[in-house]
Amino acid sequence: MALCGRNSRVLPALWALLAVLLVPWRLWAIEDIEECTWQVVLNKFETVGKNGMSDRFFSQEPLETVDNVFRPLVDAPTDQDEKYLSFPYYLKINYSCNGESSEAQVRKGHLTGLKPVVLVTFQSPVNFHRWKIEQLQIQMEAAPFRSKEECIAEEVCVMSWYTPMPIKNGSVVMRVDVSSNGLGPFIHDKRFQVNINGFLQRQQDDTLQFTVGNEIFNLIPRYFVNVPSRPLWHTVDQAPVLILGGISDEKFILLTDTSFRDFFLVELNIDSCWVGSFYCPQASFTATIYDAIATESTLFIRQNQLVYYFTGTYITLHESNHGSGSWVRVLANECIKRLCPVHFHSNGSEYIMALTTGKREGYVHFGTITDGHVSFQLLPKQRSVCEGIEVVNCSITWAVFIADDYNLLMLVEIEAPTTRNYFQVVSYDLVRDNLVILYTIPEFIPDARGLEFLMILGTESYTNFPMVPKGMFYNPYKNLLLIWGNFLLQSYNYENFIYLADFPKEESIKYLVNSFHGDMAIVTETEEIWYLLEGSYRMYKLFPSKGWGMYINLQMMHQSSLYTSNETMVTLFYEDSKLYQLVYLMNNQKGRLVKRLMPVEELLMYHQLSDHYLLHQRGNQLTLPFTNFCPFTVIRLRDLPNPQVYTRQERYQAHPPRMLEPSGFHDENSLAVYQGLIYHLLCLHSKYLKDYYFYLASNLQSASNVYIDMASYEKIYDLKAKHELPERIFLDKGTSYSFSVFLTVRGHSINLQERVLAAVDLGSKVDLGVVLADPGCLEAVVKEEVLTNRNSVLFWVTLSDKRSCFDQGISGHHLLKTSMLVKVVGTVGRCFQNTHQGPRMQGNFMVPVLIGCPPGKRLAFDITYTLEYNRLQNKHYFDCVNVDPEMPCFLFRDIFYPFFLIQDLVTGDSGSFQGSYVLKVIGGGPTMDTIREYSEEEIYRFNSPLDKTQSLIWTTKNTTTTKDPAFNIMTHQSLGIEWLCLRNSPCHDTIPHTIFAPEFFFKVLVSNRGVDKSTYCDYQLTFLLHIHGLPLSAKRALLILMVSSSVFIGLVILYIVFCLLLPVVVKACNTLRWKINNIITSESYYTYTSPSRIFSGTSETKSKVSSSVSSSVSSKVVEEKEEAPVETSKKHSIT
């Protein structure tokens, strides 16, 4: 009795001590250390510099306003012939400390050198058929800008930092990470979701209005207080706008484009009709929006039995404005009882499933969303599920879609006439159109007998509690299927299931929330929150719990605005692997909706401390020792490779133009220049031009007082690892990823004599395990090294692809999702690390792995090495007469040796392509303007060694062919290509257009699909090959020879005739000319000797002159045969 009394006195002290241990370290910190956080809003160009202004991310088209700013920059390294455009928005950046914004603090940060660094990450698009798949980032340094408000101070009163907010075609979801440059006050890095909202439209008064409905500005408590929570369904990482229904008797939804950093209550513009019939029984009518699902550009809702969708206006996705004008009702003649989400996109589309009841019971309407276009297909195609599994009556309770296998898993409730209903998991293959029963769920809950989990084998004992399945959940990264209700079953092969016994059978699960990074949360019908770390079987109750109550009390003591005693959870969701709550708080009869972080680590720490303690008797007093059950004191990741090779993350960096003013503040013109340069940088990236925007021009002061250093606009190829595993890993065929885990074992130091025994002891105290979701596709090798002198163990981990689970695909397409889980044994819920942002769990590392052709790789024609090698092998090289540096010529009679490069656009590396490939000529023409595409039949005749129609364009001495064997297989070691241009080929008998030999342009396709075993990448390259010196056909050569000979002989004969007849012709011409002159002379004589005097004095004088000239001419004609001296003297006398 005395001991019990002392225990009762000790327990209050125990809870107080636990409360002190639970308080975050920052509550113990010195008061003068301010906790600061970043603040980010969007501004249009017109609102830059105005205090308290923010804009919605609505406009998507570039602006032309900055082009006029670039014109005066004649001395800056810009292209004056380029038309510069800009993005419509800026990011305005500030920070606040201890929740209060201080203009003086911001000025102090600027004066101490603080410059925010903004990293914008663009999410890859869904439709990879239209847009290139890439992991793109751009890092920008923010520019300081003075407020436009009136200021009495000489320099500045209010200021902010600005960067352009870039937009990329195909991406509507952007993550903005703001960090410090390391100067000024210490500010934690912070991430913001900045997404495009395509469900807004601009009115005539320049205000924005929702296209899906009318905004409700009064969030009254009735909408949220004591209203059950509901799941937040959307396509993971792809939906820019999230919606949440479930507001009782109102057609309202919560809508957000910032992941509930801010939100709107919208009343939907739907007809709210209700059609009850014999085939569609409906017990009652309500305006409540039951199911709400958001995809990349389309929103889906269910109200009663009706389904609607609305497609937003996303020009960056669809390249056109085909958004919905109103809500579109689909499946109008169907009775829909539930919408089921598909969390991941695949094959360039997103999916949704609608479960039917009434006349279509046993069918699923499978919806496909591609580029905003929605279509539904009734599955199964031939007969209902009930008929397929040969039962009379059944009902589909839930469905999940497994995209990798193209299978539909359905939870089917079967009505038995004599016994109670039972449930089965049924698989439907969408390709083969067949149904298979995978698993029959036990009728009652198993008796675990104190175990954490139980393997369901059929031989175990059961309780009297019936199993009531309600839904399913599938994680494609772990191949994990969960069946939930008043129990939780999990399976990795859809056939063998494990029962998790920690979950109480008296509760019933309402929905699951998964981070897809190794942990998940469970919400019950009574709003309990449970937590499960994947890879373990221990479940933890987070709410309600003693730890939660103590945490709430501590937060209220700290006067936190995020916690009250009266609150209602609206939803629970993961964001960036962190669990968040959306709760409605009531305080002093006023309510508000807030987003807050769920303190999972703090609650698990409390759970550990409260469950693992013993009271020790020391003399007359009881002591309270705590044992740390974490097997290590230090854990570090080491030897991490540079991440870009595996993450495929492309990153550009940019700095604002330098202002030559002493204060360093920017103006509107310099911000416009910054916008134009960022826009042009991304344009060059999208066009595969230069890796970074750089001009070799003078860096001089321009007329706008702006200095542009183009060397600061570059692509970063050498990002370093940050002592943590990457967000994801891409593995090509046979590639591997290696790193090491350093663990310091908990315990005392070891002297020299004990080292031999300690090496074995250390290795037994800590164990490292690697769990692979697909062991048939991946393999992991772990090597252990005991560091006795450091009381530590070093584990080397190598993850490799087994070259067996993927065919070939285009870069970034159809990747196989899997994962690797690295865990230190015995650390779940036991190991935590205190950081400046609170405790963090340790000992578990889950990394998604994507197997296939990584994004950012392409095949290129290595023209430089091809020219060099051809010159070496053929002992010469003859280019075309008209040299084109970008398209060198190759001589027809030379053996052609092509070489190719694999270009890595992420790391900047390029190397020789060592794999096998098939080369085909798929088009051609004698000139660039006359190139035509060949048909499939022509391509076969012109390239196949099996062709018997004398149509081959080329051949090779290689004997390796494809399986058919229709085409030759080439490698970098091939014996080269010999050009043939046989009689029926298009390059045969090419007519020359000049005096030089004929030329021909071949359009060549190079592909490694189906013939290359060195990579998962399906490379396809099309390029033009210029061949000159083509021979003529025998007939045309003979004809040209005959014509040329005839012309030559004719010219020779003509020359001979000309030489022989020339003297005779000259003599005849002279005689003829003499006779003509005699006739003219005689006629002139008789004319000038006439006795008549007709003319006057003036005329007479002219007649004498004319007579004298005529006489002189006559005399010359008469006496032309006389001697030359005499003739000359007469001429002089006449003159």
mmCIF file with all atom_site columns, N, CA, C and O in Angstrom, residues 377-417:
data_model
loop_
_atom_site.group_PDB
_atom_site.id
_atom_site.type_symbol
_atom_site.label_atom_id
_atom_site.label_alt_id
_atom_site.label_comp_id
_atom_site.label_asym_id
_atom_site.label_entity_id
_atom_site.label_seq_id
_atom_site.pdbx_PDB_ins_code
_atom_site.Cartn_x
_atom_site.Cartn_y
_atom_site.Cartn_z
_atom_site.occupancy
_atom_site.B_iso_or_equiv
_atom_site.pdbx_formal_charge
_atom_site.auth_seq_id
_atom_site.auth_comp_id
_atom_site.auth_asym_id
_atom_site.auth_atom_id
_atom_site.pdbx_PDB_model_num
ATOM 1   N N  . GLN A 1 377 ? -15.628 4.739   -70.158 1.00 0.00 ? 377 GLN A N  1
ATOM 2   C CA . GLN A 1 377 ? -15.776 3.414   -70.754 1.00 0.00 ? 377 GLN A CA 1
ATOM 3   C C  . GLN A 1 377 ? -16.389 2.484   -69.718 1.00 0.00 ? 377 GLN A C  1
ATOM 4   O O  . GLN A 1 377 ? -15.958 2.451   -68.558 1.00 0.00 ? 377 GLN A O  1
ATOM 5   N N  . LEU A 1 378 ? -17.388 1.723   -70.134 1.00 0.00 ? 378 LEU A N  1
ATOM 6   C CA . LEU A 1 378 ? -18.058 0.802   -69.225 1.00 0.00 ? 378 LEU A CA 1
ATOM 7   C C  . LEU A 1 378 ? -17.266 -0.499  -69.159 1.00 0.00 ? 378 LEU A C  1
ATOM 8   O O  . LEU A 1 378 ? -17.012 -1.144  -70.181 1.00 0.00 ? 378 LEU A O  1
ATOM 9   N N  . LEU A 1 379 ? -16.864 -0.878  -67.924 1.00 0.00 ? 379 LEU A N  1
ATOM 10  C CA . LEU A 1 379 ? -16.081 -2.093  -67.703 1.00 0.00 ? 379 LEU A CA 1
ATOM 11  C C  . LEU A 1 379 ? -16.799 -2.971  -66.677 1.00 0.00 ? 379 LEU A C  1
ATOM 12  O O  . LEU A 1 379 ? -17.410 -2.450  -65.744 1.00 0.00 ? 379 LEU A O  1
ATOM 13  N N  . PRO A 1 380 ? -16.702 -4.281  -66.831 1.00 0.00 ? 380 PRO A N  1
ATOM 14  C CA . PRO A 1 380 ? -16.122 -5.064  -67.924 1.00 0.00 ? 380 PRO A CA 1
ATOM 15  C C  . PRO A 1 380 ? -16.870 -4.868  -69.237 1.00 0.00 ? 380 PRO A C  1
ATOM 16  O O  . PRO A 1 380 ? -18.015 -4.441  -69.247 1.00 0.00 ? 380 PRO A O  1
ATOM 17  N N  . LYS A 1 381 ? -16.193 -5.211  -70.315 1.00 0.00 ? 381 LYS A N  1
ATOM 18  C CA . LYS A 1 381 ? -16.740 -4.905  -71.628 1.00 0.00 ? 381 LYS A CA 1
ATOM 19  C C  . LYS A 1 381 ? -17.864 -5.845  -72.033 1.00 0.00 ? 381 LYS A C  1
ATOM 20  O O  . LYS A 1 381 ? -18.847 -5.415  -72.653 1.00 0.00 ? 381 LYS A O  1
ATOM 21  N N  . GLN A 1 382 ? -17.733 -7.151  -71.707 1.00 0.00 ? 382 GLN A N  1
ATOM 22  C CA . GLN A 1 382 ? -18.675 -8.133  -72.210 1.00 0.00 ? 382 GLN A CA 1
ATOM 23  C C  . GLN A 1 382 ? -19.815 -8.417  -71.242 1.00 0.00 ? 382 GLN A C  1
ATOM 24  O O  . GLN A 1 382 ? -20.973 -8.497  -71.642 1.00 0.00 ? 382 GLN A O  1
ATOM 25  N N  . ARG A 1 383 ? -19.503 -8.561  -69.963 1.00 0.00 ? 383 ARG A N  1
ATOM 26  C CA . ARG A 1 383 ? -20.507 -8.934  -68.990 1.00 0.00 ? 383 ARG A CA 1
ATOM 27  C C  . ARG A 1 383 ? -20.156 -8.317  -67.646 1.00 0.00 ? 383 ARG A C  1
ATOM 28  O O  . ARG A 1 383 ? -19.031 -7.887  -67.427 1.00 0.00 ? 383 ARG A O  1
ATOM 29  N N  . SER A 1 384 ? -21.104 -8.269  -66.746 1.00 0.00 ? 384 SER A N  1
ATOM 30  C CA . SER A 1 384 ? -20.882 -7.636  -65.450 1.00 0.00 ? 384 SER A CA 1
ATOM 31  C C  . SER A 1 384 ? -19.953 -8.481  -64.593 1.00 0.00 ? 384 SER A C  1
ATOM 32  O O  . SER A 1 384 ? -19.686 -9.661  -64.893 1.00 0.00 ? 384 SER A O  1
ATOM 33  N N  . VAL A 1 385 ? -19.472 -7.867  -63.505 1.00 0.00 ? 385 VAL A N  1
ATOM 34  C CA . VAL A 1 385 ? -18.607 -8.595  -62.578 1.00 0.00 ? 385 VAL A CA 1
ATOM 35  C C  . VAL A 1 385 ? -19.365 -9.752  -61.952 1.00 0.00 ? 385 VAL A C  1
ATOM 36  O O  . VAL A 1 385 ? -18.811 -10.851 -61.750 1.00 0.00 ? 385 VAL A O  1
ATOM 37  N N  . CYS A 1 386 ? -20.614 -9.534  -61.630 1.00 0.00 ? 386 CYS A N  1
ATOM 38  C CA . CYS A 1 386 ? -21.409 -10.601 -61.023 1.00 0.00 ? 386 CYS A CA 1
ATOM 39  C C  . CYS A 1 386 ? -21.488 -11.813 -61.947 1.00 0.00 ? 386 CYS A C  1
ATOM 40  O O  . CYS A 1 386 ? -21.328 -12.965 -61.499 1.00 0.00 ? 386 CYS A O  1
ATOM 41  N N  . GLU A 1 387 ? -21.721 -11.586 -63.220 1.00 0.00 ? 387 GLU A N  1
ATOM 42  C CA . GLU A 1 387 ? -21.766 -12.695 -64.172 1.00 0.00 ? 387 GLU A CA 1
ATOM 43  C C  . GLU A 1 387 ? -20.384 -13.311 -64.366 1.00 0.00 ? 387 GLU A C  1
ATOM 44  O O  . GLU A 1 387 ? -20.254 -14.518 -64.544 1.00 0.00 ? 387 GLU A O  1
ATOM 45  N N  . GLY A 1 388 ? -19.351 -12.466 -64.305 1.00 0.00 ? 388 GLY A N  1
ATOM 46  C CA . GLY A 1 388 ? -18.004 -12.995 -64.520 1.00 0.00 ? 388 GLY A CA 1
ATOM 47  C C  . GLY A 1 388 ? -17.539 -13.910 -63.417 1.00 0.00 ? 388 GLY A C  1
ATOM 48  O O  . GLY A 1 388 ? -16.809 -14.875 -63.672 1.00 0.00 ? 388 GLY A O  1
ATOM 49  N N  . ILE A 1 389 ? -17.942 -13.626 -62.158 1.00 0.00 ? 389 ILE A N  1
ATOM 50  C CA . ILE A 1 389 ? -17.534 -14.492 -61.045 1.00 0.00 ? 389 ILE A CA 1
ATOM 51  C C  . ILE A 1 389 ? -18.643 -15.486 -60.687 1.00 0.00 ? 389 ILE A C  1
ATOM 52  O O  . ILE A 1 389 ? -18.546 -16.188 -59.670 1.00 0.00 ? 389 ILE A O  1
ATOM 53  N N  . GLU A 1 390 ? -19.688 -15.521 -61.519 1.00 0.00 ? 390 GLU A N  1
ATOM 54  C CA . GLU A 1 390 ? -20.752 -16.522 -61.443 1.00 0.00 ? 390 GLU A CA 1
ATOM 55  C C  . GLU A 1 390 ? -21.517 -16.468 -60.120 1.00 0.00 ? 390 GLU A C  1
ATOM 56  O O  . GLU A 1 390 ? -21.646 -17.460 -59.401 1.00 0.00 ? 390 GLU A O  1
ATOM 57  N N  . VAL A 1 391 ? -21.967 -15.259 -59.791 1.00 0.00 ? 391 VAL A N  1
ATOM 58  C CA . VAL A 1 391 ? -22.864 -15.088 -58.648 1.00 0.00 ? 391 VAL A CA 1
ATOM 59  C C  . VAL A 1 391 ? -24.095 -14.351 -59.133 1.00 0.00 ? 391 VAL A C  1
ATOM 60  O O  . VAL A 1 391 ? -24.092 -13.684 -60.182 1.00 0.00 ? 391 VAL A O  1
ATOM 61  N N  . VAL A 1 392 ? -25.155 -14.451 -58.344 1.00 0.00 ? 392 VAL A N  1
ATOM 62  C CA . VAL A 1 392 ? -26.420 -13.842 -58.759 1.00 0.00 ? 392 VAL A CA 1
ATOM 63  C C  . VAL A 1 392 ? -26.411 -12.348 -58.490 1.00 0.00 ? 392 VAL A C  1
ATOM 64  O O  . VAL A 1 392 ? -26.663 -11.525 -59.378 1.00 0.00 ? 392 VAL A O  1
ATOM 65  N N  . ASN A 1 393 ? -26.122 -11.974 -57.250 1.00 0.00 ? 393 ASN A N  1
ATOM 66  C CA . ASN A 1 393 ? -26.150 -10.570 -56.865 1.00 0.00 ? 393 ASN A CA 1
ATOM 67  C C  . ASN A 1 393 ? -24.816 -10.184 -56.235 1.00 0.00 ? 393 ASN A C  1
ATOM 68  O O  . ASN A 1 393 ? -24.286 -10.916 -55.386 1.00 0.00 ? 393 ASN A O  1
ATOM 69  N N  . CYS A 1 394 ? -24.301 -9.070  -56.658 1.00 0.00 ? 394 CYS A N  1
ATOM 70  C CA . CYS A 1 394 ? -23.059 -8.557  -56.078 1.00 0.00 ? 394 CYS A CA 1
ATOM 71  C C  . CYS A 1 394 ? -23.057 -7.037  -56.223 1.00 0.00 ? 394 CYS A C  1
ATOM 72  O O  . CYS A 1 394 ? -23.845 -6.470  -56.992 1.00 0.00 ? 394 CYS A O  1
ATOM 73  N N  . SER A 1 395 ? -22.170 -6.409  -55.482 1.00 0.00 ? 395 SER A N  1
ATOM 74  C CA . SER A 1 395 ? -22.047 -4.961  -55.510 1.00 0.00 ? 395 SER A CA 1
ATOM 75  C C  . SER A 1 395 ? -20.571 -4.596  -55.380 1.00 0.00 ? 395 SER A C  1
ATOM 76  O O  . SER A 1 395 ? -19.871 -5.151  -54.508 1.00 0.00 ? 395 SER A O  1
ATOM 77  N N  . ILE A 1 396 ? -20.111 -3.696  -56.213 1.00 0.00 ? 396 ILE A N  1
ATOM 78  C CA . ILE A 1 396 ? -18.712 -3.242  -56.163 1.00 0.00 ? 396 ILE A CA 1
ATOM 79  C C  . ILE A 1 396 ? -18.624 -2.127  -55.130 1.00 0.00 ? 396 ILE A C  1
ATOM 80  O O  . ILE A 1 396 ? -19.242 -1.066  -55.285 1.00 0.00 ? 396 ILE A O  1
ATOM 81  N N  . THR A 1 397 ? -17.855 -2.390  -54.067 1.00 0.00 ? 397 THR A N  1
ATOM 82  C CA . THR A 1 397 ? -17.720 -1.420  -52.983 1.00 0.00 ? 397 THR A CA 1
ATOM 83  C C  . THR A 1 397 ? -16.628 -0.406  -53.261 1.00 0.00 ? 397 THR A C  1
ATOM 84  O O  . THR A 1 397 ? -16.765 0.771   -52.921 1.00 0.00 ? 397 THR A O  1
ATOM 85  N N  . TRP A 1 398 ? -15.523 -0.830  -53.846 1.00 0.00 ? 398 TRP A N  1
ATOM 86  C CA . TRP A 1 398 ? -14.384 0.057   -54.108 1.00 0.00 ? 398 TRP A CA 1
ATOM 87  C C  . TRP A 1 398 ? -13.607 -0.488  -55.295 1.00 0.00 ? 398 TRP A C  1
ATOM 88  O O  . TRP A 1 398 ? -13.717 -1.685  -55.624 1.00 0.00 ? 398 TRP A O  1
ATOM 89  N N  . ALA A 1 399 ? -12.826 0.382   -55.908 1.00 0.00 ? 399 ALA A N  1
ATOM 90  C CA . ALA A 1 399 ? -11.988 -0.039  -57.036 1.00 0.00 ? 399 ALA A CA 1
ATOM 91  C C  . ALA A 1 399 ? -10.696 0.767   -57.027 1.00 0.00 ? 399 ALA A C  1
ATOM 92  O O  . ALA A 1 399 ? -10.698 1.955   -56.685 1.00 0.00 ? 399 ALA A O  1
ATOM 93  N N  . VAL A 1 400 ? -9.603  0.109   -57.373 1.00 0.00 ? 400 VAL A N  1
ATOM 94  C CA . VAL A 1 400 ? -8.308  0.772   -57.558 1.00 0.00 ? 400 VAL A CA 1
ATOM 95  C C  . VAL A 1 400 ? -7.749  0.347   -58.905 1.00 0.00 ? 400 VAL A C  1
ATOM 96  O O  . VAL A 1 400 ? -7.991  -0.779  -59.362 1.00 0.00 ? 400 VAL A O  1
ATOM 97  N N  . PHE A 1 401 ? -7.019  1.252   -59.539 1.00 0.00 ? 401 PHE A N  1
ATOM 98  C CA . PHE A 1 401 ? -6.455  1.006   -60.865 1.00 0.00 ? 401 PHE A CA 1
ATOM 99  C C  . PHE A 1 401 ? -4.944  0.882   -60.743 1.00 0.00 ? 401 PHE A C  1
ATOM 100 O O  . PHE A 1 401 ? -4.283  1.774   -60.208 1.00 0.00 ? 401 PHE A O  1
ATOM 101 N N  . ILE A 1 402 ? -4.397  -0.227  -61.241 1.00 0.00 ? 402 ILE A N  1
ATOM 102 C CA . ILE A 1 402 ? -2.955  -0.481  -61.245 1.00 0.00 ? 402 ILE A CA 1
ATOM 103 C C  . ILE A 1 402 ? -2.471  -0.255  -62.659 1.00 0.00 ? 402 ILE A C  1
ATOM 104 O O  . ILE A 1 402 ? -2.648  -1.104  -63.548 1.00 0.00 ? 402 ILE A O  1
ATOM 105 N N  . ALA A 1 403 ? -1.865  0.907   -62.877 1.00 0.00 ? 403 ALA A N  1
ATOM 106 C CA . ALA A 1 403 ? -1.537  1.323   -64.238 1.00 0.00 ? 403 ALA A CA 1
ATOM 107 C C  . ALA A 1 403 ? -0.431  0.477   -64.855 1.00 0.00 ? 403 ALA A C  1
ATOM 108 O O  . ALA A 1 403 ? -0.441  0.218   -66.056 1.00 0.00 ? 403 ALA A O  1
ATOM 109 N N  . ASP A 1 404 ? 0.547   0.049   -64.044 1.00 0.00 ? 404 ASP A N  1
ATOM 110 C CA . ASP A 1 404 ? 1.661   -0.712  -64.603 1.00 0.00 ? 404 ASP A CA 1
ATOM 111 C C  . ASP A 1 404 ? 1.197   -2.028  -65.219 1.00 0.00 ? 404 ASP A C  1
ATOM 112 O O  . ASP A 1 404 ? 1.741   -2.485  -66.221 1.00 0.00 ? 404 ASP A O  1
ATOM 113 N N  . ASP A 1 405 ? 0.206   -2.662  -64.589 1.00 0.00 ? 405 ASP A N  1
ATOM 114 C CA . ASP A 1 405 ? -0.329  -3.920  -65.108 1.00 0.00 ? 405 ASP A CA 1
ATOM 115 C C  . ASP A 1 405 ? -1.598  -3.733  -65.924 1.00 0.00 ? 405 ASP A C  1
ATOM 116 O O  . ASP A 1 405 ? -2.117  -4.704  -66.477 1.00 0.00 ? 405 ASP A O  1
ATOM 117 N N  . TYR A 1 406 ? -2.098  -2.522  -65.958 1.00 0.00 ? 406 TYR A N  1
ATOM 118 C CA . TYR A 1 406 ? -3.364  -2.221  -66.625 1.00 0.00 ? 406 TYR A CA 1
ATOM 119 C C  . TYR A 1 406 ? -4.477  -3.123  -66.105 1.00 0.00 ? 406 TYR A C  1
ATOM 120 O O  . TYR A 1 406 ? -5.263  -3.695  -66.858 1.00 0.00 ? 406 TYR A O  1
ATOM 121 N N  . ASN A 1 407 ? -4.519  -3.219  -64.773 1.00 0.00 ? 407 ASN A N  1
ATOM 122 C CA . ASN A 1 407 ? -5.505  -4.038  -64.090 1.00 0.00 ? 407 ASN A CA 1
ATOM 123 C C  . ASN A 1 407 ? -6.391  -3.171  -63.211 1.00 0.00 ? 407 ASN A C  1
ATOM 124 O O  . ASN A 1 407 ? -5.960  -2.147  -62.696 1.00 0.00 ? 407 ASN A O  1
ATOM 125 N N  . LEU A 1 408 ? -7.608  -3.645  -63.041 1.00 0.00 ? 408 LEU A N  1
ATOM 126 C CA . LEU A 1 408 ? -8.571  -2.998  -62.164 1.00 0.00 ? 408 LEU A CA 1
ATOM 127 C C  . LEU A 1 408 ? -8.871  -3.967  -61.026 1.00 0.00 ? 408 LEU A C  1
ATOM 128 O O  . LEU A 1 408 ? -9.338  -5.087  -61.264 1.00 0.00 ? 408 LEU A O  1
ATOM 129 N N  . LEU A 1 409 ? -8.544  -3.551  -59.794 1.00 0.00 ? 409 LEU A N  1
ATOM 130 C CA . LEU A 1 409 ? -8.855  -4.359  -58.623 1.00 0.00 ? 409 LEU A CA 1
ATOM 131 C C  . LEU A 1 409 ? -10.133 -3.838  -57.989 1.00 0.00 ? 409 LEU A C  1
ATOM 132 O O  . LEU A 1 409 ? -10.251 -2.638  -57.729 1.00 0.00 ? 409 LEU A O  1
ATOM 133 N N  . MET A 1 410 ? -11.085 -4.748  -57.745 1.00 0.00 ? 410 MET A N  1
ATOM 134 C CA . MET A 1 410 ? -12.394 -4.355  -57.217 1.00 0.00 ? 410 MET A CA 1
ATOM 135 C C  . MET A 1 410 ? -12.685 -5.116  -55.938 1.00 0.00 ? 410 MET A C  1
ATOM 136 O O  . MET A 1 410 ? -12.409 -6.323  -55.843 1.00 0.00 ? 410 MET A O  1
ATOM 137 N N  . LEU A 1 411 ? -13.196 -4.394  -54.974 1.00 0.00 ? 411 LEU A N  1
ATOM 138 C CA . LEU A 1 411 ? -13.690 -5.000  -53.743 1.00 0.00 ? 411 LEU A CA 1
ATOM 139 C C  . LEU A 1 411 ? -15.178 -5.267  -53.939 1.00 0.00 ? 411 LEU A C  1
ATOM 140 O O  . LEU A 1 411 ? -15.983 -4.335  -54.021 1.00 0.00 ? 411 LEU A O  1
ATOM 141 N N  . VAL A 1 412 ? -15.534 -6.541  -54.022 1.00 0.00 ? 412 VAL A N  1
ATOM 142 C CA . VAL A 1 412 ? -16.893 -6.941  -54.406 1.00 0.00 ? 412 VAL A CA 1
ATOM 143 C C  . VAL A 1 412 ? -17.583 -7.583  -53.216 1.00 0.00 ? 412 VAL A C  1
ATOM 144 O O  . VAL A 1 412 ? -17.053 -8.516  -52.592 1.00 0.00 ? 412 VAL A O  1
ATOM 145 N N  . GLU A 1 413 ? -18.755 -7.052  -52.904 1.00 0.00 ? 413 GLU A N  1
ATOM 146 C CA . GLU A 1 413 ? -19.610 -7.654  -51.874 1.00 0.00 ? 413 GLU A CA 1
ATOM 147 C C  . GLU A 1 413 ? -20.598 -8.587  -52.550 1.00 0.00 ? 413 GLU A C  1
ATOM 148 O O  . GLU A 1 413 ? -21.322 -8.186  -53.467 1.00 0.00 ? 413 GLU A O  1
ATOM 149 N N  . ILE A 1 414 ? -20.605 -9.832  -52.086 1.00 0.00 ? 414 ILE A N  1
ATOM 150 C CA . ILE A 1 414 ? -21.441 -10.868 -52.705 1.00 0.00 ? 414 ILE A CA 1
ATOM 151 C C  . ILE A 1 414 ? -22.558 -11.231 -51.746 1.00 0.00 ? 414 ILE A C  1
ATOM 152 O O  . ILE A 1 414 ? -22.327 -11.534 -50.565 1.00 0.00 ? 414 ILE A O  1
ATOM 153 N N  . GLU A 1 415 ? -23.778 -11.173 -52.262 1.00 0.00 ? 415 GLU A N  1
ATOM 154 C CA . GLU A 1 415 ? -24.951 -11.510 -51.461 1.00 0.00 ? 415 GLU A CA 1
ATOM 155 C C  . GLU A 1 415 ? -25.206 -13.016 -51.546 1.00 0.00 ? 415 GLU A C  1
ATOM 156 O O  . GLU A 1 415 ? -25.444 -13.556 -52.625 1.00 0.00 ? 415 GLU A O  1
ATOM 157 N N  . ALA A 1 416 ? -25.083 -13.658 -50.398 1.00 0.00 ? 416 ALA A N  1
ATOM 158 C CA . ALA A 1 416 ? -25.348 -15.097 -50.327 1.00 0.00 ? 416 ALA A CA 1
ATOM 159 C C  . ALA A 1 416 ? -26.762 -15.329 -49.803 1.00 0.00 ? 416 ALA A C  1
ATOM 160 O O  . ALA A 1 416 ? -27.185 -14.689 -48.827 1.00 0.00 ? 416 ALA A O  1
ATOM 161 N N  . PRO A 1 417 ? -27.527 -16.202 -50.427 1.00 0.00 ? 417 PRO A N  1
ATOM 162 C CA . PRO A 1 417 ? -28.934 -16.391 -50.013 1.00 0.00 ? 417 PRO A CA 1
ATOM 163 C C  . PRO A 1 417 ? -29.087 -17.043 -48.649 1.00 0.00 ? 417 PRO A C  1
ATOM 164 O O  . PRO A 1 417 ? -30.068 -16.795 -47.943 1.00 0.00 ? 417 PRO A O  1
#
